[in-house]
CSV table of C-alpha atoms in Angstrom, one decimal:
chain,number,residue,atom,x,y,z
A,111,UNK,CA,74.4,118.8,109.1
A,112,UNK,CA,73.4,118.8,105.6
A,113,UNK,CA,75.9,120.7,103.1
A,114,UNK,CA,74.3,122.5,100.0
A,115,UNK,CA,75.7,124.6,97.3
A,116,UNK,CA,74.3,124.9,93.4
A,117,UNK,CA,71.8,122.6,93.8
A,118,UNK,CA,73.8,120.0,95.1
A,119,UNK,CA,73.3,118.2,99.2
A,120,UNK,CA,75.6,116.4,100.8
A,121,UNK,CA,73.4,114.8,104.3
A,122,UNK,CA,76.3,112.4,105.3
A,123,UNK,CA,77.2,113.5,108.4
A,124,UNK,CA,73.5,114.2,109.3
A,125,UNK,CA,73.2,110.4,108.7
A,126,UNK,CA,76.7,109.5,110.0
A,127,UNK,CA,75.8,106.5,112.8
A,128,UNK,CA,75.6,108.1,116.6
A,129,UNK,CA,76.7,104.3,117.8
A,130,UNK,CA,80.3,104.9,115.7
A,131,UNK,CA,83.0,105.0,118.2
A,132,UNK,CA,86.0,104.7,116.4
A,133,UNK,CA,86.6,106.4,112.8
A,134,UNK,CA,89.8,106.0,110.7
A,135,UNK,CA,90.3,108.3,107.9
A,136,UNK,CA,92.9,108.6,104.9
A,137,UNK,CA,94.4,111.6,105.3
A,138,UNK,CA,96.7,113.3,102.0
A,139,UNK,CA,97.1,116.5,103.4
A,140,UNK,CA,94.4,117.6,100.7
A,141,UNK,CA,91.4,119.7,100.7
A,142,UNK,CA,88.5,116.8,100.5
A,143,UNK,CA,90.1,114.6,103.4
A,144,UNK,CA,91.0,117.7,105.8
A,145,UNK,CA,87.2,118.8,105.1
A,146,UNK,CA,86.4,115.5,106.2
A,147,UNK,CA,88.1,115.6,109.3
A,148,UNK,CA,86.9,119.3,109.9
A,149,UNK,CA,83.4,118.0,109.8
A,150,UNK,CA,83.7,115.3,111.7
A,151,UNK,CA,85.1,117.1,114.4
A,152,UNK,CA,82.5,119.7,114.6
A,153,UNK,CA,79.9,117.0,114.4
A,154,UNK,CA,81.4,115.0,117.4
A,155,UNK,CA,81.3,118.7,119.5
A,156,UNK,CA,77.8,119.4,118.5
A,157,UNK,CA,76.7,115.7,119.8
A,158,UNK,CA,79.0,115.9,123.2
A,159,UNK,CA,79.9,112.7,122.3
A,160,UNK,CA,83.2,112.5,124.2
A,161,UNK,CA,83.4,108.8,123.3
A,162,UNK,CA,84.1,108.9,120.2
A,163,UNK,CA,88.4,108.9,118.8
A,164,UNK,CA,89.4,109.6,115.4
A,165,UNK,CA,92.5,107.4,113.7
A,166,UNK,CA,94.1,109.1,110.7
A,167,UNK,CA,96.5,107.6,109.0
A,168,UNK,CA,98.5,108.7,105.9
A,169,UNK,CA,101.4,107.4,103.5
A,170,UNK,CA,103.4,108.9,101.5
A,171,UNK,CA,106.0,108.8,98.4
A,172,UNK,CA,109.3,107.4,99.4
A,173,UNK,CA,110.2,108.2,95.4
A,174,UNK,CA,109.6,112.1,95.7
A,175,UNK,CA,111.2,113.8,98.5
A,176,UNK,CA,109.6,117.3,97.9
A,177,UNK,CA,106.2,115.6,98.9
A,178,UNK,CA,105.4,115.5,102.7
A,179,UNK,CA,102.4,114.2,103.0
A,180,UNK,CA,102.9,113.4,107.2
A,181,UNK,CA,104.1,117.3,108.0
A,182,UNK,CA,100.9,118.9,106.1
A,183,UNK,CA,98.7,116.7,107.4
A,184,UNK,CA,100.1,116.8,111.4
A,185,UNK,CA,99.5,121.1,110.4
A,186,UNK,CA,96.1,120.4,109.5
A,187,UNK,CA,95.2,118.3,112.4
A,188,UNK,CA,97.2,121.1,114.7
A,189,UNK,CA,94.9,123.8,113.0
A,190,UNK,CA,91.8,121.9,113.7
A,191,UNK,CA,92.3,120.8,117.0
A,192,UNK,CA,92.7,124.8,118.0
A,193,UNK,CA,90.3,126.5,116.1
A,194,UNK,CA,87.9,123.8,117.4
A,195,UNK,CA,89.6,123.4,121.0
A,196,UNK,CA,88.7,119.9,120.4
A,197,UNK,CA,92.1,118.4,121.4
A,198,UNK,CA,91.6,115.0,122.8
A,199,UNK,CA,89.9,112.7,120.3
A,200,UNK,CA,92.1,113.0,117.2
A,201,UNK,CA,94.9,110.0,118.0
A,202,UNK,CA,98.2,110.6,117.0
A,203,UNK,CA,98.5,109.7,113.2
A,204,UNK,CA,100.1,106.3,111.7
A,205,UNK,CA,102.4,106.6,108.3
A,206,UNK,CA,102.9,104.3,106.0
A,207,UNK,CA,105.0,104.4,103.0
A,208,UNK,CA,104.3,103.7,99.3
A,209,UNK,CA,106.6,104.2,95.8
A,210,UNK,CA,104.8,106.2,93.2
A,211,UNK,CA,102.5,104.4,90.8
A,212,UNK,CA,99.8,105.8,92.2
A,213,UNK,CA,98.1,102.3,91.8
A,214,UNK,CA,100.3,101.1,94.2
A,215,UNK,CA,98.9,103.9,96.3
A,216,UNK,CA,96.0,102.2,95.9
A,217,UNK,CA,96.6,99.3,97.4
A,218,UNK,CA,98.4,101.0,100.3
A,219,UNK,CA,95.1,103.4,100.9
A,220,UNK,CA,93.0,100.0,100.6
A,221,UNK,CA,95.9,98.2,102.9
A,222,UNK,CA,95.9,101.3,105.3
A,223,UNK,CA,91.7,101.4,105.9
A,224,UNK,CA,91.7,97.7,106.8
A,225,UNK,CA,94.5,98.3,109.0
A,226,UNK,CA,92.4,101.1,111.0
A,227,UNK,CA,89.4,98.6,111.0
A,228,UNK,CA,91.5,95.3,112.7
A,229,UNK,CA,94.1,97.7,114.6
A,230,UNK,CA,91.9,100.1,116.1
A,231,UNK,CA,88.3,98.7,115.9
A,232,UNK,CA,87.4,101.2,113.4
A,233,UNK,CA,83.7,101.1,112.2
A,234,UNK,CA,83.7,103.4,109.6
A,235,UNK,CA,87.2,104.4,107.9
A,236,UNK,CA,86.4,107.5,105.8
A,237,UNK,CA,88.9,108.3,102.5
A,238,UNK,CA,88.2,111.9,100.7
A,239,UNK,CA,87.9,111.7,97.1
A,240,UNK,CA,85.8,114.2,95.3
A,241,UNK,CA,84.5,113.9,91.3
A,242,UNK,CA,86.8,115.6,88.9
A,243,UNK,CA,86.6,118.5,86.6
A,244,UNK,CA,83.6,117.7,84.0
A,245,UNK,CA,85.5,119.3,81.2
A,246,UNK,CA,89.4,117.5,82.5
A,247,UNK,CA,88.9,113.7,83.5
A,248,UNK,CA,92.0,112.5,86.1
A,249,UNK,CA,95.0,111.6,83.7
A,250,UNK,CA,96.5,108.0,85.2
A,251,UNK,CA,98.3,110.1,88.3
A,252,UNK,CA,95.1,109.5,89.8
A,253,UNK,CA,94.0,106.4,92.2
A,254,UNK,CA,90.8,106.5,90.4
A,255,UNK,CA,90.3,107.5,86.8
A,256,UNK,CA,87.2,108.2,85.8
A,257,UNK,CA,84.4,109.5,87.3
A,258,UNK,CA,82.3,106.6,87.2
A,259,UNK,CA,84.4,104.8,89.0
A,260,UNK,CA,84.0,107.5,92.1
A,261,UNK,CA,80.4,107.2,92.0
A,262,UNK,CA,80.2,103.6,92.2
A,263,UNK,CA,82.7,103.6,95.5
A,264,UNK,CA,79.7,105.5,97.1
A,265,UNK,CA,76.5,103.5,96.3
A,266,UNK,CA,79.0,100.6,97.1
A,267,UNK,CA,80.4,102.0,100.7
A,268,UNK,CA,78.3,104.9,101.2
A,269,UNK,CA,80.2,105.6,104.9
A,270,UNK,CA,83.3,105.8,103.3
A,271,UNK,CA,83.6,108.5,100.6
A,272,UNK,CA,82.0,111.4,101.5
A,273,UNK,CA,82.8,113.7,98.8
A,274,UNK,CA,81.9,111.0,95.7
A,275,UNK,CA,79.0,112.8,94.5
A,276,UNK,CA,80.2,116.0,94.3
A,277,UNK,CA,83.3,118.4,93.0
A,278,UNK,CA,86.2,120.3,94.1
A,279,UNK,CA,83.5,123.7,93.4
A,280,UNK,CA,81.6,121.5,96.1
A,281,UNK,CA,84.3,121.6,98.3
A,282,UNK,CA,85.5,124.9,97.6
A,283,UNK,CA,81.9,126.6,98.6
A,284,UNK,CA,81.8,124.6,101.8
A,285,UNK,CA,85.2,126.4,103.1
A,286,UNK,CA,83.7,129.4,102.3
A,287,UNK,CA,80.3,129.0,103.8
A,288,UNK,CA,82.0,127.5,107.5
A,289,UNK,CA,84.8,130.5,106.8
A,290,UNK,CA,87.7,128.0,107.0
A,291,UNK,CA,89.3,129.2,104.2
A,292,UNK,CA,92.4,129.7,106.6
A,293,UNK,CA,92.5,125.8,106.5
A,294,UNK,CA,92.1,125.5,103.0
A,295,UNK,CA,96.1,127.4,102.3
A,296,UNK,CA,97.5,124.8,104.8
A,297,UNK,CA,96.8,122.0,102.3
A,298,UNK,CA,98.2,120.8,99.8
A,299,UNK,CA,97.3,119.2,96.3
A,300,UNK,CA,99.8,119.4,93.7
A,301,UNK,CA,101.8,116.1,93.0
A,302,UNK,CA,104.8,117.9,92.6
A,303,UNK,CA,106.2,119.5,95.9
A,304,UNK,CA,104.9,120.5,99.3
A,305,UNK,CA,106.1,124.0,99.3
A,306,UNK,CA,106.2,126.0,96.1
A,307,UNK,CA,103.0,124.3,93.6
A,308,UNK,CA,104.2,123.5,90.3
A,309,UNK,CA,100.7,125.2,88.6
A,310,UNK,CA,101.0,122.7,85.8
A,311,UNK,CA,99.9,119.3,87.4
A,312,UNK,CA,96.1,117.8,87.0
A,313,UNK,CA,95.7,118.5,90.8
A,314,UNK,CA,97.2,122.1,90.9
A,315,UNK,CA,95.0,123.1,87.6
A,316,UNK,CA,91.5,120.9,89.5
A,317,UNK,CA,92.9,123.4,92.7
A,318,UNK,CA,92.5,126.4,90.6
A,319,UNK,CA,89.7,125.8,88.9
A,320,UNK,CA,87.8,125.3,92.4
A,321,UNK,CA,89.5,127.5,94.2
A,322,UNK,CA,91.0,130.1,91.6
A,323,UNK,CA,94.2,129.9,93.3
A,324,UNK,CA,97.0,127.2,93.8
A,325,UNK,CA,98.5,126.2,97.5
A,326,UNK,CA,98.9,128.5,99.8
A,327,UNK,CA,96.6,130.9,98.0
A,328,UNK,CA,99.3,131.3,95.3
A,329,UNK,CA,97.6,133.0,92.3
């Protein structure tokens, strides 16, 4: 399964290990890391591997209450498991909490991918973090500021972050191409609130400049 668009290949899954029995993943209830989950799905169907669980965990920010992190990603996983009818090897998720700076998130995301790998025997524990907008680098909201920084995470743990080399335009052609743009409106990326975006945040202007909507679809 090797994912192209403008130039641009992604062959991770193609490479992903067939011996990999038990994956964690960071879930955010955003588009990279419920593409990641997607994919890995519809990689464990096409290789009838019915050995093979999944262990997503997410956390979320006790600090802003208009943020649910656990619901969005619970829909995602719900959408997935029927559009897929692959029902039986996502386990049910694990939350941890965290309190906004997002470099304590972080830590948490470090703390919560070691968990996966000493709780659950996890081989591989995937996070989904893309590059940012060439002509708009991350202001300090995000875990990782600079781009550079994202691109040495993957020639240091290639199996981990998927989306390092590439972009949210990336991202945004591969829902198009598997037509699973229904599962792009159920996530979420502003920073702001889960339910109505705030249009103004880094994530919600990255979102439309991908996408050329907000959540939801909101234009």
């Amino acid at each position: 399964m090797i994912l192209e668009h403008d130039g641009q290949s992604v062959d991770f899954y193609d490479k992903f290990p067939r011996t990999a029995k038990n994956i964690g993943i960071s879930l955010s209830g955003g588009l990279d890391s419920s593409l990641i989950l997607y994919l890995l799905v519809k990689m464990i169907q096409e290789r009838s591997d019915d050995e093979v669980t999944i262990y997503p965990i997410v956390c979320y920010d006790v600090d802003n209450e208009s943020i649910d992190e656990p619901y969005t990603v619970q829909r995602i996983i719900n959408w997935i498991e029927d559009y897929t009818g692959m029902d039986e090897i996502i386990a049910p998720i694990s939350v941890t909490p965290y309190s906004h700076p997002s470099s304590e998130k972080r830590d948490v995301i470090k703390a919560n991918m070691l968990y996966l790998q000493q709780r659950f025997d996890c081989e591989f524990t995937l996070t989904g973090i893309s590059l940012g907008m060439p002509e708009a680098p991350r202001t300090g909201e995000a875990p990782w500021s600079a781009d550079s920084d994202i691109l040495r995470l993957h020639d240091l743990h290639p199996h981990r972050f998927p989306w390092s080399t590439v972009n949210k335009k990336f991202i945004s052609a591969q829902y198009k191409k598997l037509g699973i743009e229904e599962l792009a409106t159920l996530t979420n990326s502003c920073t702001v609130s889960s339910t109505t975006p705030c249009k103004v945040c880094w994530w919600c202007e990255e979102r439309y400049w991908a996408f050329n909507s907000f959540d939801g679809g909101v234009q």
